[in-house]
Coordinates of C-alpha atoms in Angstrom, one line a residue:
M554 CA 93.6 -74.4 -32.9
S555 CA 94.7 -73.4 -36.4
N556 CA 95.2 -69.7 -37.0
K557 CA 94.5 -70.3 -40.7
T558 CA 91.1 -70.1 -42.3
V559 CA 90.3 -73.4 -43.8
A560 CA 87.4 -73.9 -46.3
Y561 CA 86.1 -77.4 -46.8
F562 CA 84.0 -78.4 -49.8
Y563 CA 81.7 -81.4 -49.7
D564 CA 78.5 -82.3 -51.5
P565 CA 76.6 -85.2 -49.8
N566 CA 75.6 -86.7 -53.2
V567 CA 79.2 -87.1 -54.5
G568 CA 79.7 -90.4 -52.7
N569 CA 76.5 -92.0 -54.1
F570 CA 77.8 -92.8 -57.6
H571 CA 78.9 -96.3 -58.6
F572 CA 81.4 -97.1 -61.3
G573 CA 80.4 -100.8 -61.3
A574 CA 80.6 -103.8 -59.1
N575 CA 84.2 -104.8 -59.9
H576 CA 85.6 -101.4 -60.5
P577 CA 88.3 -100.3 -58.0
M578 CA 87.2 -96.6 -58.0
K579 CA 84.6 -96.2 -55.2
P580 CA 83.2 -92.7 -54.7
H581 CA 81.7 -94.1 -51.5
R582 CA 85.1 -93.4 -49.9
L583 CA 84.2 -89.8 -49.9
A584 CA 81.1 -90.5 -47.7
L585 CA 83.3 -92.4 -45.2
T586 CA 85.9 -89.6 -45.1
H587 CA 83.3 -87.0 -44.5
N588 CA 81.6 -89.0 -41.8
L589 CA 84.8 -89.4 -39.9
I590 CA 85.5 -85.6 -40.3
L591 CA 82.0 -85.0 -38.9
H592 CA 82.2 -87.3 -36.0
Y593 CA 85.7 -86.2 -35.0
G594 CA 84.3 -82.7 -34.8
L595 CA 86.8 -81.4 -37.3
Y596 CA 84.1 -79.5 -39.2
K597 CA 84.0 -77.1 -36.3
K598 CA 87.4 -75.9 -37.2
M599 CA 86.5 -75.1 -40.8
Q600 CA 84.2 -73.1 -43.0
V601 CA 82.2 -75.9 -44.6
Y602 CA 80.6 -75.3 -48.0
R603 CA 78.4 -77.3 -50.4
P604 CA 80.0 -76.3 -53.7
R605 CA 78.0 -75.4 -56.8
A606 CA 78.2 -78.0 -59.5
A607 CA 80.5 -77.0 -62.3
T608 CA 78.8 -75.5 -65.4
V609 CA 79.6 -76.3 -69.0
E610 CA 81.5 -73.0 -69.1
D611 CA 83.6 -74.2 -66.2
L612 CA 84.3 -77.6 -67.8
T613 CA 85.2 -76.1 -71.2
S614 CA 87.8 -73.8 -69.6
F615 CA 90.0 -76.8 -70.2
H616 CA 88.2 -79.6 -71.9
S617 CA 87.0 -79.6 -75.5
D618 CA 83.5 -78.7 -76.5
D619 CA 83.0 -82.1 -78.2
Y620 CA 84.1 -84.1 -75.2
I621 CA 81.9 -82.2 -72.8
N622 CA 79.0 -82.4 -75.1
F623 CA 79.5 -86.2 -75.3
L624 CA 79.7 -86.6 -71.5
S625 CA 76.6 -84.5 -71.0
R626 CA 74.6 -86.7 -73.4
V627 CA 75.9 -90.3 -72.8
S628 CA 74.3 -92.7 -70.3
P629 CA 74.0 -96.4 -69.9
E630 CA 70.7 -96.2 -71.7
T631 CA 72.1 -94.2 -74.7
V632 CA 75.7 -95.4 -75.0
F633 CA 74.6 -97.9 -77.8
K634 CA 74.0 -94.9 -80.0
W635 CA 77.7 -94.3 -80.4
N636 CA 79.8 -96.9 -82.2
D637 CA 83.0 -98.4 -80.7
A638 CA 85.3 -96.1 -82.7
F639 CA 83.5 -93.0 -81.3
L640 CA 83.7 -94.3 -77.7
Q641 CA 87.4 -95.1 -78.2
R642 CA 88.0 -91.5 -79.4
F643 CA 87.1 -90.4 -75.8
N644 CA 88.8 -93.5 -74.2
I645 CA 85.6 -94.9 -72.8
G646 CA 85.9 -98.5 -71.8
E647 CA 86.7 -100.8 -68.8
D648 CA 88.8 -98.2 -66.9
C649 CA 86.4 -95.3 -67.7
P650 CA 82.9 -96.8 -68.0
I651 CA 79.6 -95.1 -68.6
F652 CA 77.6 -95.3 -65.4
D653 CA 74.4 -93.7 -64.1
G654 CA 74.9 -90.0 -63.2
L655 CA 78.4 -89.8 -64.8
F656 CA 78.1 -86.2 -65.9
E657 CA 76.5 -85.1 -62.6
F658 CA 79.4 -86.8 -60.7
C659 CA 81.9 -84.9 -62.9
K660 CA 80.2 -81.6 -62.2
L661 CA 80.1 -82.1 -58.5
Y662 CA 83.7 -83.0 -57.9
S663 CA 85.1 -80.5 -60.3
G664 CA 82.8 -77.7 -59.0
G665 CA 84.5 -78.1 -55.6
S666 CA 87.9 -77.4 -57.1
V667 CA 86.7 -74.4 -59.1
E668 CA 85.1 -72.9 -56.0
A669 CA 88.1 -73.7 -53.8
A670 CA 90.2 -71.7 -56.3
H671 CA 87.8 -68.8 -56.1
K672 CA 87.9 -68.7 -52.3
L673 CA 91.7 -68.7 -52.5
N674 CA 91.7 -66.0 -55.2
Q675 CA 89.4 -63.8 -53.1
Q676 CA 91.5 -64.4 -50.0
Q677 CA 88.5 -65.8 -48.2
C678 CA 90.5 -68.7 -46.9
D679 CA 94.2 -69.7 -46.5
I680 CA 93.6 -73.4 -47.3
A681 CA 90.8 -75.0 -49.4
I682 CA 90.1 -78.7 -49.2
N683 CA 88.2 -80.7 -51.8
W684 CA 88.8 -84.4 -51.1
S685 CA 86.5 -85.3 -54.1
G686 CA 88.9 -83.7 -56.5
G687 CA 92.4 -84.5 -57.6
L688 CA 91.6 -86.6 -60.6
H689 CA 94.8 -86.0 -62.5
H690 CA 94.6 -88.3 -65.5
A691 CA 91.8 -86.7 -67.5
R692 CA 93.0 -85.0 -70.7
K693 CA 91.5 -82.2 -72.7
D694 CA 89.5 -84.5 -74.9
E695 CA 89.5 -87.9 -73.3
A696 CA 89.0 -89.8 -70.1
A697 CA 91.8 -91.9 -68.6
G698 CA 92.7 -93.8 -65.4
F699 CA 89.2 -93.5 -63.8
C700 CA 89.2 -89.7 -64.4
Y701 CA 86.8 -87.9 -66.7
I702 CA 87.2 -84.2 -65.8
N703 CA 90.5 -82.8 -64.7
D704 CA 89.4 -80.6 -61.9
I705 CA 93.0 -79.9 -61.0
V706 CA 93.8 -78.1 -64.3
M707 CA 90.5 -76.2 -64.0
G708 CA 91.4 -75.0 -60.5
V709 CA 94.9 -74.0 -61.5
L710 CA 93.6 -72.1 -64.5
E711 CA 91.3 -70.2 -62.2
M712 CA 94.2 -69.5 -59.8
L713 CA 96.4 -68.2 -62.6
K714 CA 94.1 -65.2 -62.9
Y715 CA 95.4 -64.0 -59.6
Y716 CA 98.7 -65.7 -58.9
S717 CA 101.8 -65.3 -61.1
R718 CA 103.2 -68.8 -60.3
V719 CA 101.4 -71.9 -59.0
L720 CA 103.1 -75.0 -57.8
Y721 CA 101.4 -78.3 -58.3
I722 CA 102.6 -81.2 -56.0
D723 CA 101.4 -84.8 -56.6
I724 CA 102.0 -87.6 -54.0
D725 CA 99.7 -90.1 -55.7
V726 CA 101.4 -93.4 -56.5
H727 CA 100.6 -92.7 -60.2
H728 CA 102.2 -90.0 -62.2
G729 CA 100.2 -86.8 -62.5
D730 CA 100.5 -87.1 -66.3
A731 CA 97.6 -85.0 -67.6
V732 CA 98.3 -82.0 -65.3
Q733 CA 102.0 -82.1 -66.4
E734 CA 100.8 -82.3 -70.0
A735 CA 98.5 -79.3 -69.6
F736 CA 101.3 -77.0 -68.4
Y737 CA 104.3 -78.6 -70.1
S738 CA 105.1 -75.5 -72.1
T739 CA 104.6 -72.8 -69.5
D740 CA 106.7 -71.4 -66.6
R741 CA 103.7 -70.2 -64.7
V742 CA 102.9 -73.6 -63.3
M743 CA 105.5 -76.0 -62.0
T744 CA 104.4 -79.6 -61.6
V745 CA 106.2 -81.9 -59.2
S746 CA 105.2 -85.5 -59.1
F747 CA 106.5 -88.3 -56.8
H748 CA 105.3 -91.6 -58.3
K749 CA 106.0 -95.2 -59.2
Y750 CA 107.8 -95.5 -62.6
G751 CA 108.7 -98.5 -64.6
N752 CA 107.5 -102.1 -65.3
Q753 CA 104.6 -100.7 -67.4
F754 CA 103.1 -99.2 -64.3
F755 CA 100.2 -96.9 -65.3
P756 CA 100.3 -94.3 -66.9
G757 CA 103.9 -95.1 -68.1
T758 CA 105.0 -91.5 -68.0
G759 CA 107.0 -89.5 -65.4
A760 CA 110.6 -90.2 -66.3
I761 CA 113.2 -87.9 -64.7
D762 CA 114.0 -86.4 -68.1
E763 CA 110.5 -85.2 -68.7
T764 CA 111.2 -81.6 -67.8
G765 CA 109.1 -79.5 -70.0
V766 CA 109.4 -77.7 -73.4
K767 CA 109.7 -74.1 -74.6
R768 CA 109.0 -71.7 -71.8
G769 CA 108.2 -74.7 -69.6
K770 CA 111.6 -76.2 -69.9
H771 CA 112.7 -77.4 -66.4
Y772 CA 109.3 -76.6 -64.9
S773 CA 108.1 -80.2 -64.9
V774 CA 109.8 -82.1 -62.1
N775 CA 109.5 -85.9 -61.9
V776 CA 110.7 -88.1 -59.1
P777 CA 110.4 -91.7 -60.3
L778 CA 110.3 -94.2 -57.4
Q779 CA 110.4 -98.0 -57.1
D780 CA 108.2 -100.5 -55.2
G781 CA 108.0 -100.6 -51.5
I782 CA 109.2 -97.1 -50.6
D783 CA 108.6 -96.4 -46.9
D784 CA 108.2 -93.2 -44.9
T785 CA 111.9 -92.6 -44.2
S786 CA 113.0 -93.2 -47.8
Y787 CA 110.2 -91.1 -49.2
H788 CA 111.0 -88.1 -47.0
T789 CA 114.7 -88.2 -47.8
V790 CA 113.6 -87.2 -51.3
F791 CA 110.4 -85.3 -50.9
K792 CA 111.6 -82.7 -48.4
P793 CA 114.8 -81.6 -50.1
V794 CA 113.2 -81.5 -53.5
I795 CA 110.2 -79.4 -52.3
E796 CA 112.6 -77.1 -50.3
K797 CA 114.6 -76.5 -53.5
V798 CA 111.5 -76.0 -55.6
M799 CA 110.3 -73.4 -53.1
E800 CA 113.7 -71.7 -53.1
F801 CA 114.1 -71.5 -56.9
Y802 CA 110.5 -71.2 -58.1
R803 CA 109.0 -69.1 -55.3
P804 CA 105.4 -69.9 -56.0
E805 CA 102.6 -67.7 -54.9
A806 CA 100.1 -70.5 -54.4
I807 CA 100.2 -74.3 -54.1
V808 CA 97.9 -77.1 -55.3
L809 CA 98.6 -80.4 -53.4
Q810 CA 97.2 -83.7 -54.7
C811 CA 97.0 -86.2 -51.9
G812 CA 96.3 -89.5 -53.7
A813 CA 96.0 -92.1 -51.0
D814 CA 97.1 -95.0 -53.2
S815 CA 100.7 -94.4 -52.1
L816 CA 99.8 -95.9 -48.7
G817 CA 100.8 -99.4 -47.9
C818 CA 98.1 -102.1 -48.5
D819 CA 96.4 -100.1 -51.3
R820 CA 94.5 -102.3 -53.7
L821 CA 96.3 -100.8 -56.7
G822 CA 99.4 -99.3 -55.2
C823 CA 102.9 -100.6 -54.5
F824 CA 104.3 -98.1 -52.0
N825 CA 104.5 -98.6 -48.3
L826 CA 103.7 -95.3 -46.7
S827 CA 102.0 -95.1 -43.3
L828 CA 99.2 -92.6 -42.7
R829 CA 101.6 -90.5 -40.6
G830 CA 104.2 -90.7 -43.4
H831 CA 101.7 -89.6 -46.0
G832 CA 100.4 -86.8 -43.7
E833 CA 104.0 -85.6 -43.1
C834 CA 104.0 -84.4 -46.7
V835 CA 100.9 -82.3 -46.0
K836 CA 102.4 -80.9 -42.8
F837 CA 105.6 -80.0 -44.7
V838 CA 103.8 -78.2 -47.5
K839 CA 101.5 -76.4 -45.1
A840 CA 104.4 -75.0 -43.2
F841 CA 105.4 -72.8 -46.2
N842 CA 102.3 -70.7 -45.4
L843 CA 101.1 -70.1 -48.9
P844 CA 97.5 -70.2 -50.2
T845 CA 97.0 -73.9 -50.7
M846 CA 94.4 -76.1 -52.4
V847 CA 94.4 -79.6 -51.0
L848 CA 92.8 -82.3 -53.2
G849 CA 92.2 -86.0 -53.0
G850 CA 93.1 -88.4 -55.9
G851 CA 93.7 -92.1 -56.1
G852 CA 93.1 -94.5 -53.3
Y853 CA 91.4 -97.9 -53.6
T854 CA 91.4 -99.4 -50.1
V855 CA 88.4 -97.5 -49.1
K856 CA 88.7 -97.6 -45.3
N857 CA 92.4 -96.4 -45.5
V858 CA 91.5 -93.6 -47.9
A859 CA 89.0 -92.3 -45.3
R860 CA 91.5 -92.6 -42.5
C861 CA 94.2 -90.8 -44.5
W862 CA 92.1 -87.8 -45.6
T863 CA 90.5 -87.5 -42.2
Y864 CA 94.0 -87.5 -40.5
E865 CA 95.3 -85.0 -43.0
T866 CA 92.3 -82.7 -42.4
S867 CA 93.2 -82.8 -38.7
L868 CA 96.8 -81.8 -39.6
I869 CA 95.5 -78.9 -41.7
V870 CA 93.4 -77.5 -38.8
D871 CA 96.1 -78.2 -36.2
T872 CA 93.9 -80.5 -34.1
E873 CA 95.1 -83.7 -32.6
I874 CA 92.6 -86.5 -32.8
S875 CA 92.3 -89.9 -31.1
N876 CA 93.6 -93.1 -32.6
E877 CA 90.4 -94.7 -31.4
L878 CA 87.8 -94.0 -34.1
P879 CA 84.6 -92.3 -33.0
F880 CA 81.4 -94.3 -33.5
N881 CA 80.1 -93.3 -36.9
D882 CA 77.7 -94.3 -39.7
Y883 CA 80.3 -96.6 -41.3
F884 CA 81.9 -97.9 -38.1
E885 CA 81.9 -101.6 -39.3
Y886 CA 84.1 -100.7 -42.3
F887 CA 87.0 -100.1 -40.0
A888 CA 86.9 -103.6 -38.3
P889 CA 88.7 -105.3 -36.7
D890 CA 90.9 -102.6 -35.1
F891 CA 88.6 -99.5 -35.3
Q892 CA 91.7 -97.3 -35.2
L893 CA 92.8 -94.3 -37.2
H894 CA 96.4 -95.6 -37.5
P895 CA 96.4 -99.3 -38.0
D896 CA 99.5 -101.1 -39.2
I897 CA 99.1 -100.9 -43.0
Q898 CA 102.7 -101.4 -44.0
T899 CA 103.4 -104.5 -46.0
P900 CA 106.3 -107.0 -45.8
Y901 CA 107.3 -106.2 -49.4
P902 CA 110.9 -105.1 -49.7
N903 CA 111.9 -101.4 -50.3
M904 CA 113.4 -101.4 -53.8
N905 CA 114.6 -97.8 -53.4
T906 CA 118.2 -98.2 -52.3
K907 CA 120.0 -95.2 -50.8
A908 CA 122.2 -95.0 -53.9
Y909 CA 119.2 -95.0 -56.2
L910 CA 117.5 -92.2 -54.2
D911 CA 120.6 -90.1 -53.9
N912 CA 121.1 -90.4 -57.6
I913 CA 117.5 -89.4 -58.3
K914 CA 117.7 -86.5 -55.9
A915 CA 121.0 -85.2 -57.4
K916 CA 119.5 -85.3 -60.9
V917 CA 116.3 -83.5 -59.9
L918 CA 118.2 -80.8 -57.9
E919 CA 120.6 -80.3 -60.9
N920 CA 117.6 -79.7 -63.2
L921 CA 116.2 -77.2 -60.7
R922 CA 119.5 -75.2 -60.8
N923 CA 118.8 -74.6 -64.5
L924 CA 115.7 -72.6 -63.6
A925 CA 115.4 -68.9 -64.1
H926 CA 114.5 -67.9 -60.5
A927 CA 110.9 -66.9 -60.1
P928 CA 109.8 -66.1 -63.7
S929 CA 107.9 -62.9 -63.9
V930 CA 104.5 -62.3 -65.6
Q931 CA 103.7 -59.3 -67.6
M932 CA 100.8 -57.2 -66.2
H933 CA 97.5 -57.9 -67.9
E934 CA 93.8 -57.4 -67.3
V935 CA 92.5 -60.2 -65.0
P936 CA 89.9 -62.3 -66.8
P937 CA 86.5 -62.6 -65.0
D938 CA 86.1 -65.3 -62.5
L939 CA 84.1 -68.3 -63.6
L940 CA 81.8 -68.1 -60.6
A941 CA 81.3 -64.3 -61.2
T942 CA 79.8 -65.0 -64.6
Q943 CA 77.1 -67.3 -63.2
D944 CA 73.7 -66.4 -61.8
T945 CA 74.2 -66.0 -58.0
D946 CA 70.8 -64.4 -57.2
D947 CA 69.3 -67.6 -55.8
E948 CA 71.1 -68.8 -52.7
H949 CA 72.0 -72.5 -52.8
E950 CA 70.0 -74.4 -50.3
D951 CA 72.0 -77.1 -48.5
P952 CA 70.3 -80.1 -46.9
D953 CA 70.7 -80.9 -43.2
V954 CA 73.6 -83.3 -42.5
S955 CA 73.2 -85.8 -39.6
G956 CA 70.7 -83.5 -38.0
I957 CA 73.0 -80.5 -38.0
Q958 CA 71.2 -77.5 -39.3
K959 CA 72.6 -75.1 -41.9
D960 CA 73.8 -71.8 -40.6
R961 CA 71.6 -69.0 -42.0
D962 CA 73.7 -66.1 -40.8
L963 CA 75.7 -64.6 -43.7
Q964 CA 78.2 -62.6 -41.7
P965 CA 80.0 -64.5 -38.9
P966 CA 82.1 -67.6 -39.4
I967 CA 80.5 -71.0 -39.2
D968 CA 78.7 -71.7 -35.9
H969 CA 80.3 -74.7 -34.4
D970 CA 76.8 -76.2 -33.7
D971 CA 75.9 -75.9 -37.4
F972 CA 77.3 -77.6 -40.4
Y973 CA 77.2 -75.8 -43.7
H974 CA 78.6 -72.3 -43.9
D975 CA 76.6 -69.9 -46.0
D976 CA 78.5 -68.7 -49.0
P977 CA 77.8 -65.0 -49.6
F978 CA 78.2 -64.2 -53.3
D979 CA 76.8 -60.7 -52.9
D980 CA 80.2 -59.2 -53.9
M981 CA 80.7 -61.3 -57.0
S982 CA 79.7 -58.5 -59.3
E983 CA 82.6 -56.5 -58.1
V984 CA 85.2 -59.1 -59.0

């Protein structure tokens, strides 16, 4: 049993959206993940919340007014009103299509990260999980890489109201480009990304010499990797780099993006991590015992995404779960093995030689030695929390989930026989 308080954010509607028949991004993976978490009984070890959808005020804490106004108005029925040049301005196209409910989807997944940040800020939990978040490619005024709203940046901005230094770690196979870009000139956020780089692999950024500018010089850390990296090779770089980051930067809080496209057999990935290897990164970061937001991200082999994030939820709550999957609403998706840890590693060669990894590690560690240890922040008045500025008089009613009734008691922790944990916002006016 974990001695940490874990808050878990999930909206049952977030998995119902559809990018298009041939699009690799499948929000339905979130429904599969949640269903496994439910049937393994992991929800009993967490405080479970249905987050409030992000407001326009939340979204414009990072994104431009014009871009949010466009997303709020566009739909498959109205998209013809904008000419191609206007759509290209916001990078709308094949990768980032307009689909039914797009803006609602954006508000749901980003709202989870904003509320997760609030819970951490108010010390109402030690770890906050939002598997629907982690969409790290969206820029201030444009969509990119299947991402429309950058919930990560929104969450970090909220956390910076309370924490002097926030560490962002990204284990997605794709570079966390837009998060790096957002904080490229500040020392209050260090971004650390482990990703495939080269051969025109999307998004084409994340070279080792991208280290930041101005006050942010040396506070962007990139670990460019090659095809086929396996668990052992990955951890020979991941663990020493994160250890040195913690030693030199001394963050007060962590945001961990757990993109599952770094697993073997991913539809769009080229790495060869097992679920245990991917989860080892979560265990390693968790062991530093700092307030941590855990987010999803990429992942395009749906059944393996669900397995991965379920397994990592079990690691977060310190609960060992069976390799035999429990019967659940999507049991047939996991055929033919019906196991949590199937063999997903590919026969593709590991192109990351020991010499290459040693060289990358040496360069990264040398860059870290140039850091001013634990940069300080001048005292200032804390801006109001985003959630504190919103109307909280009406309690948010959550639907029943799989026959599990919502807990109506505002005081004690979640009843293990119930599902949603009521979120008392009575104290928000005092923030």
